Short mmCIF file of C-alpha atoms in Angstrom, two decimals:
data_model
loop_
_atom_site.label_atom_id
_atom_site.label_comp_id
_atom_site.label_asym_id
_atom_site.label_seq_id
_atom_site.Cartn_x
_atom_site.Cartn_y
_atom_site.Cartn_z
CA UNK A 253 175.91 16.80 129.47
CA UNK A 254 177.78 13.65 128.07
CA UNK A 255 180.99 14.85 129.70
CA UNK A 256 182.95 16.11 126.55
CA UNK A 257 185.61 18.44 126.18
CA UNK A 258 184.98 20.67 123.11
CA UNK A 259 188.02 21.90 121.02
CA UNK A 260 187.26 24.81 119.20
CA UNK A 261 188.42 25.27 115.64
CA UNK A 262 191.95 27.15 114.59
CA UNK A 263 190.48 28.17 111.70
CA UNK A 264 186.39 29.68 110.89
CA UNK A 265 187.44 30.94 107.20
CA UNK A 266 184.39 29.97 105.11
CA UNK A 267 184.05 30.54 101.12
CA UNK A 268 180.70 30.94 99.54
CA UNK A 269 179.72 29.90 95.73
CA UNK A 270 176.58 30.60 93.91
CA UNK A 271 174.84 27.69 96.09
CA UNK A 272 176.05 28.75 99.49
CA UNK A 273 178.85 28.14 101.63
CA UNK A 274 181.45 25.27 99.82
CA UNK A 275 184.17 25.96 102.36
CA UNK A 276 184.94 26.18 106.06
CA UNK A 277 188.28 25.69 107.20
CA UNK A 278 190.34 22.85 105.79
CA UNK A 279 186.75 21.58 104.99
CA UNK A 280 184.79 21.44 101.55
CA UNK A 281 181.78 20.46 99.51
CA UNK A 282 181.94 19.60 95.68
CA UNK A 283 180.76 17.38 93.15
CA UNK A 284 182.15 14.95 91.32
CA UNK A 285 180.33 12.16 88.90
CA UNK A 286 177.11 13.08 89.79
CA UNK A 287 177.54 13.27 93.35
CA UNK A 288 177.21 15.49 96.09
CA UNK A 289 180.37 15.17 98.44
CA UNK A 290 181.23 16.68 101.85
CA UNK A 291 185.32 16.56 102.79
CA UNK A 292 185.95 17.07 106.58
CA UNK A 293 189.14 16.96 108.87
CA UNK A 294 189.96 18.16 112.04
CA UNK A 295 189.52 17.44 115.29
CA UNK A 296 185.54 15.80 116.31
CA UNK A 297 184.44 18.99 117.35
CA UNK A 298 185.73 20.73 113.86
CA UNK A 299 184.36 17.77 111.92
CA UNK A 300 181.13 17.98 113.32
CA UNK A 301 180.71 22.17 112.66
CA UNK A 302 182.34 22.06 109.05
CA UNK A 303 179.19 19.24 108.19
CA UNK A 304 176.57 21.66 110.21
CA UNK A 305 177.77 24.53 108.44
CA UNK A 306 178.63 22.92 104.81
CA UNK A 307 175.31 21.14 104.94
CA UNK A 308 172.86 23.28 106.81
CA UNK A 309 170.20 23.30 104.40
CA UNK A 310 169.98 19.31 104.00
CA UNK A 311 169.95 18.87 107.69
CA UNK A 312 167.24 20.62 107.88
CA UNK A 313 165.13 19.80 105.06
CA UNK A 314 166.48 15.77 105.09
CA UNK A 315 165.60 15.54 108.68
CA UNK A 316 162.37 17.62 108.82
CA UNK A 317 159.86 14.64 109.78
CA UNK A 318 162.55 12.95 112.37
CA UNK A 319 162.77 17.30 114.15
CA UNK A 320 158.77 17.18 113.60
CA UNK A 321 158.48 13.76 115.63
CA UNK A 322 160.71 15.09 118.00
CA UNK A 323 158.70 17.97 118.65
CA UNK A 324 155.84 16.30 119.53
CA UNK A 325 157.35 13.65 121.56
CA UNK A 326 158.95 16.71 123.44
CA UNK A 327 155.36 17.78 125.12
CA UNK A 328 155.61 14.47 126.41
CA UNK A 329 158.76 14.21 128.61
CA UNK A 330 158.22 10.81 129.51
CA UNK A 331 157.74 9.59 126.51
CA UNK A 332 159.79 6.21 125.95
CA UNK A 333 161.53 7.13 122.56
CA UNK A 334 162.87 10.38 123.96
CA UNK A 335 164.05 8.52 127.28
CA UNK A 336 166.06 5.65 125.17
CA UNK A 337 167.59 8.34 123.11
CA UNK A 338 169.19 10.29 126.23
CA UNK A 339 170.34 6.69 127.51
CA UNK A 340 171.63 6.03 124.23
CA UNK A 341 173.91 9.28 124.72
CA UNK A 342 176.01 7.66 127.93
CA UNK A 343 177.07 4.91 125.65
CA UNK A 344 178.16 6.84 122.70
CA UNK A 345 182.13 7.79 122.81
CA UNK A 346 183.34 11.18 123.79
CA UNK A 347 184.44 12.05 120.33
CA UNK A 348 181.25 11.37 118.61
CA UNK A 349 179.67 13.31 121.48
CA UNK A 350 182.17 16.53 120.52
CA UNK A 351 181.12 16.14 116.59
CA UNK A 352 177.40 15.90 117.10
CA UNK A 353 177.78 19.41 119.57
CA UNK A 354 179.59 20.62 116.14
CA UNK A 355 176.72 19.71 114.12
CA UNK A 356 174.11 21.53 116.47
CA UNK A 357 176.32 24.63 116.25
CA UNK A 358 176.93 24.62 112.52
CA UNK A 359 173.51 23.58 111.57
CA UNK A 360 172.08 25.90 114.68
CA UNK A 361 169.73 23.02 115.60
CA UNK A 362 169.83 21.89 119.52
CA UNK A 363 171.93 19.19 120.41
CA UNK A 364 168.95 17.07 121.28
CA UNK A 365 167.43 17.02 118.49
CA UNK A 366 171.04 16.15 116.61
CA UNK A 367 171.03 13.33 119.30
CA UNK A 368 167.79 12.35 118.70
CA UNK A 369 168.28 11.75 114.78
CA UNK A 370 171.36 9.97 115.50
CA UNK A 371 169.70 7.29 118.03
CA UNK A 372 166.66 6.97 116.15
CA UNK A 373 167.48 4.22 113.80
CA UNK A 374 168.54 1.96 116.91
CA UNK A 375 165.38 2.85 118.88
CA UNK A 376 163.05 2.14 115.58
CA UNK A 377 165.09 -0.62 112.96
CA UNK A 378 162.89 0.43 110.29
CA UNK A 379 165.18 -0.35 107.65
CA UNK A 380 166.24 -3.66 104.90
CA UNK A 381 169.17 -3.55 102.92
CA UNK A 382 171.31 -6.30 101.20
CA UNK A 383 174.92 -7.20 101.11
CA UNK A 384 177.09 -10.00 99.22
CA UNK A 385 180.84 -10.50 98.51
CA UNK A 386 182.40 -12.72 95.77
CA UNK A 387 185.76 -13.29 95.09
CA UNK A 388 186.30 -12.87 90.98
CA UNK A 389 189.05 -14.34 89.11
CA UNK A 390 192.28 -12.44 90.38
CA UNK A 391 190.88 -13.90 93.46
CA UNK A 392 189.98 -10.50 94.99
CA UNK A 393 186.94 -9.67 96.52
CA UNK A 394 184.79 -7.34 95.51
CA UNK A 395 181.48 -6.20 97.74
CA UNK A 396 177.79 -5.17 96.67
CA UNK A 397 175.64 -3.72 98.70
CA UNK A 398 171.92 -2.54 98.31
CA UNK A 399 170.10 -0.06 100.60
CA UNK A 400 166.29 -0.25 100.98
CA UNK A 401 163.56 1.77 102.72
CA UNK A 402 160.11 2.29 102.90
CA UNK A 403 158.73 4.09 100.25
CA UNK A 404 157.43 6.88 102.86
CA UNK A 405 161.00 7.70 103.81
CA UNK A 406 161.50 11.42 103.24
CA UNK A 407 165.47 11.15 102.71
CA UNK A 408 164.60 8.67 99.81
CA UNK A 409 167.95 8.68 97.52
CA UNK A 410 168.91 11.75 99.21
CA UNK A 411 172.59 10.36 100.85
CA UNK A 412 175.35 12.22 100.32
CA UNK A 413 179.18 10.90 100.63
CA UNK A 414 181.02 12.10 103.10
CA UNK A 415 185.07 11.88 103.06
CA UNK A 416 186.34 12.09 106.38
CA UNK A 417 189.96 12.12 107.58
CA UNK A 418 190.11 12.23 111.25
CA UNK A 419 192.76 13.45 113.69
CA UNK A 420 192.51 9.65 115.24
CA UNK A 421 192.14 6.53 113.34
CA UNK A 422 191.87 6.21 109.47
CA UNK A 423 190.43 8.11 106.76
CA UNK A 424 187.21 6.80 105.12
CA UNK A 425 184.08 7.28 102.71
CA UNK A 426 180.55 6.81 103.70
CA UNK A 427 177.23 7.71 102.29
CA UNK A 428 175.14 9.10 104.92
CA UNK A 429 171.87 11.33 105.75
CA UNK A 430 173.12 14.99 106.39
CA UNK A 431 173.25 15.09 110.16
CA UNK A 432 174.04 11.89 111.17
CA UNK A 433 177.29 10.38 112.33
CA UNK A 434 176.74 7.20 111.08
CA UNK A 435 178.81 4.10 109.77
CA UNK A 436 175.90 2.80 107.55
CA UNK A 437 177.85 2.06 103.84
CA UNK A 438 181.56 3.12 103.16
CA UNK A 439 185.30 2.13 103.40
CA UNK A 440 188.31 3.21 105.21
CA UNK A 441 191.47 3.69 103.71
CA UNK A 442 192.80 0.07 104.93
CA UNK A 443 190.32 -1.49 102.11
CA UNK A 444 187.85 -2.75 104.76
CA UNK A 445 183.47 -2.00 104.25
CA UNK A 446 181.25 -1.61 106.66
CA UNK A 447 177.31 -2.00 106.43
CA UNK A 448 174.41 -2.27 108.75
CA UNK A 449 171.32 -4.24 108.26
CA UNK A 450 168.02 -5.11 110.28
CA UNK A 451 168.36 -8.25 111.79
CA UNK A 452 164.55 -8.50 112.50
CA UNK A 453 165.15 -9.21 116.34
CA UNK A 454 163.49 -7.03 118.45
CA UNK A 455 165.76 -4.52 120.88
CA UNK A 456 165.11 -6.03 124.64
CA UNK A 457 168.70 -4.75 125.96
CA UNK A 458 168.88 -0.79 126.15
CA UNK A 459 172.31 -1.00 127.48
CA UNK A 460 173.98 -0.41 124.49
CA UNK A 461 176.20 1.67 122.32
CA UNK A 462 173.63 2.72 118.75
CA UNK A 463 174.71 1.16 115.56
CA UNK A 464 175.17 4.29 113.93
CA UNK A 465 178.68 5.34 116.22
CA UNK A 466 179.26 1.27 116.41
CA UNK A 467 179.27 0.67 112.92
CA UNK A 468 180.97 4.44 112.40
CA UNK A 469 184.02 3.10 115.03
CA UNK A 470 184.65 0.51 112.40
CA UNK A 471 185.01 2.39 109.91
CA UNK A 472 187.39 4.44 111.47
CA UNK A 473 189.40 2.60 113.67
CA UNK A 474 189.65 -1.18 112.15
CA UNK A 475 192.18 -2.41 110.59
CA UNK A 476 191.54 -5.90 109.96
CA UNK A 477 188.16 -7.72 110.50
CA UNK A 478 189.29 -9.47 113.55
CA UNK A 479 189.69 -5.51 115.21
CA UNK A 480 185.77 -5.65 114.16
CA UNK A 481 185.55 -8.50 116.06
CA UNK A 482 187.32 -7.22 119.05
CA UNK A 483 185.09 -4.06 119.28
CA UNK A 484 182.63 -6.28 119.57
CA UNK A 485 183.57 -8.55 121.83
CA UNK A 486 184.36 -5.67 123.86
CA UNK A 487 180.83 -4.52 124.00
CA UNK A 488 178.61 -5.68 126.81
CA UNK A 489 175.64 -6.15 124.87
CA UNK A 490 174.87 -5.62 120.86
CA UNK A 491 172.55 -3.29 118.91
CA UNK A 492 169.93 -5.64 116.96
CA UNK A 493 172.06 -6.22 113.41
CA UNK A 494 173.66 -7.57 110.84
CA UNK A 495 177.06 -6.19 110.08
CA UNK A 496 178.64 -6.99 107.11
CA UNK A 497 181.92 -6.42 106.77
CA UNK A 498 184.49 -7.07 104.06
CA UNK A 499 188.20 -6.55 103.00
CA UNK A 500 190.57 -7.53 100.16
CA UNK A 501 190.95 -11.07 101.11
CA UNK A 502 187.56 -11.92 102.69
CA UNK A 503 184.04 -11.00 104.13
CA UNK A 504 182.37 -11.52 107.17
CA UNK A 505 179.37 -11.31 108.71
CA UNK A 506 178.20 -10.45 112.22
CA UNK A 507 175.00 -11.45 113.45
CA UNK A 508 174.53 -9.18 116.88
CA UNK A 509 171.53 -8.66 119.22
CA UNK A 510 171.18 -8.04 123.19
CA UNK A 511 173.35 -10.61 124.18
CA UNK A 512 173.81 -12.43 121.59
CA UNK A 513 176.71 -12.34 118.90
CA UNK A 514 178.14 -14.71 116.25
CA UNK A 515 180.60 -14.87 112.58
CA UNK A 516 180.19 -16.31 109.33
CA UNK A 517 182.91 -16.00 107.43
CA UNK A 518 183.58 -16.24 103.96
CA UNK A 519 183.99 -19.72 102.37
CA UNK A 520 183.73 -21.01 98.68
CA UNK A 521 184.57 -18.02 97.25
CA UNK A 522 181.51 -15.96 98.25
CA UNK A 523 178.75 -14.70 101.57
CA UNK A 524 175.89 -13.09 101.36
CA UNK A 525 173.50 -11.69 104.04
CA UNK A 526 169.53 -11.05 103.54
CA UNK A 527 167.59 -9.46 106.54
CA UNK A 528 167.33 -12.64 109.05
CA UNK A 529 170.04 -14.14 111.20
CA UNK A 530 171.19 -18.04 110.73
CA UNK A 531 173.22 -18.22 114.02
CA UNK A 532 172.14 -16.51 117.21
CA UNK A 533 169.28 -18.28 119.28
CA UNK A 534 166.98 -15.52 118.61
CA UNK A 535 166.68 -15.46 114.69
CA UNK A 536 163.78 -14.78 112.93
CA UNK A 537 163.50 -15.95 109.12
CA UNK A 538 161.21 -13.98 107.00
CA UNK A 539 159.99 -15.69 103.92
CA UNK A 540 161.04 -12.15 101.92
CA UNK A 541 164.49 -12.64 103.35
CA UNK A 542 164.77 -16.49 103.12
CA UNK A 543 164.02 -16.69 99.60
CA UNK A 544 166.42 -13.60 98.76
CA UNK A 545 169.40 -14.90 100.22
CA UNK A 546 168.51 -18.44 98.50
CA UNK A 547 168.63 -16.89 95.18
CA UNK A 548 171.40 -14.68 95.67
CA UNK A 549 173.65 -17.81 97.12
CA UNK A 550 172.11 -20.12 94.10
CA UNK A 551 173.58 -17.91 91.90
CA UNK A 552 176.71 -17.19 93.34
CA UNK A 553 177.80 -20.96 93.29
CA UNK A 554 176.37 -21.51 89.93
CA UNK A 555 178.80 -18.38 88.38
CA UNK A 556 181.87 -19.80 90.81
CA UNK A 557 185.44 -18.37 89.48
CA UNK A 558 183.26 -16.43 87.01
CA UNK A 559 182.26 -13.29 88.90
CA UNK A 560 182.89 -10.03 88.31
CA UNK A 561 181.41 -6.81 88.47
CA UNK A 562 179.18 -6.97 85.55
CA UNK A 563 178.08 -10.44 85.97
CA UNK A 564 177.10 -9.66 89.70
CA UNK A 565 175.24 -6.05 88.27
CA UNK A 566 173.03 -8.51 86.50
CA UNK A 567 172.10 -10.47 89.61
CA UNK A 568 171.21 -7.13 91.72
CA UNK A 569 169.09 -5.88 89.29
CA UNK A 570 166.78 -9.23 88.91
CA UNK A 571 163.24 -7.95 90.20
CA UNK A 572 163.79 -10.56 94.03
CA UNK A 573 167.21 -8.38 94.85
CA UNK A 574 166.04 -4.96 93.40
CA UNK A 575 162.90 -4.97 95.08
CA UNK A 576 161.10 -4.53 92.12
CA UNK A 577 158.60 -7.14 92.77
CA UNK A 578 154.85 -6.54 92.37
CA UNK A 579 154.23 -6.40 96.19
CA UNK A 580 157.71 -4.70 97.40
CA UNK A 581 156.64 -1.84 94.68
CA UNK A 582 154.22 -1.11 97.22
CA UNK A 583 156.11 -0.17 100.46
CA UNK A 584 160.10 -1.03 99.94
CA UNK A 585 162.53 0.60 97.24
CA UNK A 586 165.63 0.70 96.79
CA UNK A 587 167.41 4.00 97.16
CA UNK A 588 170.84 3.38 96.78
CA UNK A 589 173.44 0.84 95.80
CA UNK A 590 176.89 0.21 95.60
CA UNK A 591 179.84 -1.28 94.68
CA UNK A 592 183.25 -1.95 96.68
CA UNK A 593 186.82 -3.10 95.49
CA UNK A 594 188.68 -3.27 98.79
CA UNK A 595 192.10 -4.18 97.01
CA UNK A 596 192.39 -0.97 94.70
CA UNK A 597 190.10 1.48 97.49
CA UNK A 598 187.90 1.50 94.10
CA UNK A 599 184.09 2.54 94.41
CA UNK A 600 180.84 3.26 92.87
CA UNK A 601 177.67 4.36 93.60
CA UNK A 602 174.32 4.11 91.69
CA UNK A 603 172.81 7.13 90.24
CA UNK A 604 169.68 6.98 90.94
CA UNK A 605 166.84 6.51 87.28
CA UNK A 606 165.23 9.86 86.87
CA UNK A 607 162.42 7.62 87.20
CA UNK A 608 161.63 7.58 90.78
CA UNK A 609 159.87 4.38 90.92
CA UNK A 610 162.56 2.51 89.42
CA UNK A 611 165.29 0.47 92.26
CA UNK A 612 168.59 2.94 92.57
CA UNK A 613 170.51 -0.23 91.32
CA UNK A 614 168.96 0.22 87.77
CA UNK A 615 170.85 3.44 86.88
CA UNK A 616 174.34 4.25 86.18
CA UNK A 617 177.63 3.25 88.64
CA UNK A 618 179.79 6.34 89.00
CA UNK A 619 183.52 5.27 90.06
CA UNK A 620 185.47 7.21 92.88
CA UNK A 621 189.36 6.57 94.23
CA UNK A 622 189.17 6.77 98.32
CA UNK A 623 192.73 7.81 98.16
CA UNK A 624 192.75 10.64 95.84
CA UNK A 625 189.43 11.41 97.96
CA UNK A 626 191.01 11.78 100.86
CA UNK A 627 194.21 13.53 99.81
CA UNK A 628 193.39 14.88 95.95
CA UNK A 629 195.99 11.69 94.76
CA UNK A 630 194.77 11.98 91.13
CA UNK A 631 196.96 9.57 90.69
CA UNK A 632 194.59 7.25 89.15
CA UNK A 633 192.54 8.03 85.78
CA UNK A 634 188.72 8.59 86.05
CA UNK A 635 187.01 5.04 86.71
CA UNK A 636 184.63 3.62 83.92
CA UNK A 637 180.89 4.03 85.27
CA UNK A 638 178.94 1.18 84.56
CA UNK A 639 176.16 1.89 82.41
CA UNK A 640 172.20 2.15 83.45
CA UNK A 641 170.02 -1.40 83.25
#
């Protein structure tokens, strides 16, 4: 029991549409550009049952081999994975606790296995990704960030956005797996960006709260990148990542594992992150890594006070960042990629190639508005997309 108190919802009126249910209280589903997108508000609990019941389906199918591995672990009680994700739970706040109960109920799946899904990328850091910020020539800074995974992964390209406007804290976009509270890639409504990336350190301290409701507080409660630096330095011990983070005037990166934390900041106009840290006692440099983040920051300084979105477009999709290399075409793609303007609350996400073994970054960029996202602004034309490679 993870000592929550449960608010149920004022409201259970739900709407259907040809494809199911689009509606549940002050919640909704639509698309826009290509994309699917999932609105909620309310208190955690009513977050949590409008995304079980608007997204049923894709929790279930999305999740199918994580619910699978959980079954079997589950004839095995002591099993270690099963163990770290019920400690997991005692570090995870209240709130998050109320929204994942939400998601059991609205998806009717049991709470452990909706706990389970949500610890499971702490307990196993099978993941890449990519992240760099430039500043371009109004001297704002705009942030790119690529998202790979094995080529097994059954979710592959699968995200969906998710618009949330909480009771507490601010409202923000983030494209997530159906299920999963998570903090992985968006941007609150203060222009800051969150993203989490493997570190390639390996997890010795248990004690800890998982990166998915870490890097989801940010998202909803900071303010400034220094308040993501206080929420960490009020943590007693660090999920093993990278967090890049990002707002109109600068970028940052935290390097965090076990005990271990440290910042880079932005400086000459531009920071980029590959999978390996360059601070903490503990790093471990990949060649892969080393030689990604060398190209990335070659060409970076070599296109100084010339960036912008297009120009950096062109570096993402070279075959080293897309992971379209002959040996990454092997095991890694990349599923999704986007693009952040902090200062405007501008966005777009990659369509994915109907070609599925092309990178994500190769198709087109559909442009959203986090404000009129959050409260149907339109006060802002449709964004230009950016056309496919």
């Amino acid at each position: 029991s993870f000592g929550c108190s449960i608010n149920q919802p004022s409201s259970n009126i739900e709407t259907k549409s040809d494809n199911g249910i689009n509606a549940y209280a002050k919640s909704k589903r639509y698309k826009r550009n290509g994309i699917d997108i999932v609105y909620l508000t309310g208190t955690p609990y009513e977050i949590g049952l409008a995304h079980g019941i608007l997204c049923k389906s894709e929790i279930t199918t999305l999740n199918k081999r994580f619910f699978e591995i959980y079954d079997r672990l589950a004839e095995k009680p002591q099993n270690r994975w099963l163990k770290l994700s019920k400690a997991l739970g005692h570090n995870i706040p209240n709130e998050y606790i109320d929204e994942m109960r939400g998601i059991a109920e609205g998806a009717d799946i049991d709470f452990s296995k909706i706990l389970f899904i949500n610890t499971l990328s702490s307990i196993s850091m099978k993941d890449g990704c990519f992240a760099f910020a430039f500043k371009n020539s109004g001297s704002q800074v705009i942030t790119f960030r690529q998202d790979d995974e094995y080529r097994k992964n059954d979710f592959h390209r699968k995200m969906m956005m998710f618009v949330i406007k909480p009771e507490k804290g601010f409202g923000f976009a983030a494209m997530l797996t159906p299920g999963w509270v998570d903090g992985e890639t968006g941007i609150n409504e203060m222009g800051i960006t969150v993203s989490q990336n493997n570190i390639g350190i390996k997890q010795k301290n248990w004690d800890v709260m998982p990166i998915t409701f870490l890097s989801r507080e940010m998202l909803q409660y900071a303010r400034t990148i220094d308040d993501i630096g206080a929420m960490l330095d009020g943590q007693q011990a660090y999920p093993g990542r990278l967090i890049f983070v990002s707002s109109e005037q600068t970028a940052s990166v935290f390097e965090c594992a076990n005990s271990e934390k440290a910042r880079i900041d932005m400086k000459g106009g531009f920071l980029a992150l590959s999978n390996h840290a360059r601070i903490i006692a503990s790093r471990k440099v990949g060649s892969g890594s080393a030689k990604r983040l060398s190209y990335v920051e070659q060409f970076l300084s070599k296109n100084s006070g010339q960036m912008d979105v297009e120009k950096a477009l062109e570096l993402v999709r070279t075959p080293i960042i897309s992971r379209d290399t002959f040996w990454d075409r092997l095991k890694v793609q990349n599923r999704q990629a986007y693009v952040f303007s902090p200062a405007t609350l501008d966005f777009w996400i990659a369509l994915p190639p109907s070609n599925p073994d092309e990178p994500a970054c190769y198709g087109e960029y559909a442009g959203f508005n986090l404000q009129n996202e959050l409260y149907d602004a339109n006060k802002k034309p449709n964004l230009m997309t950016f056309p496919a490679k």
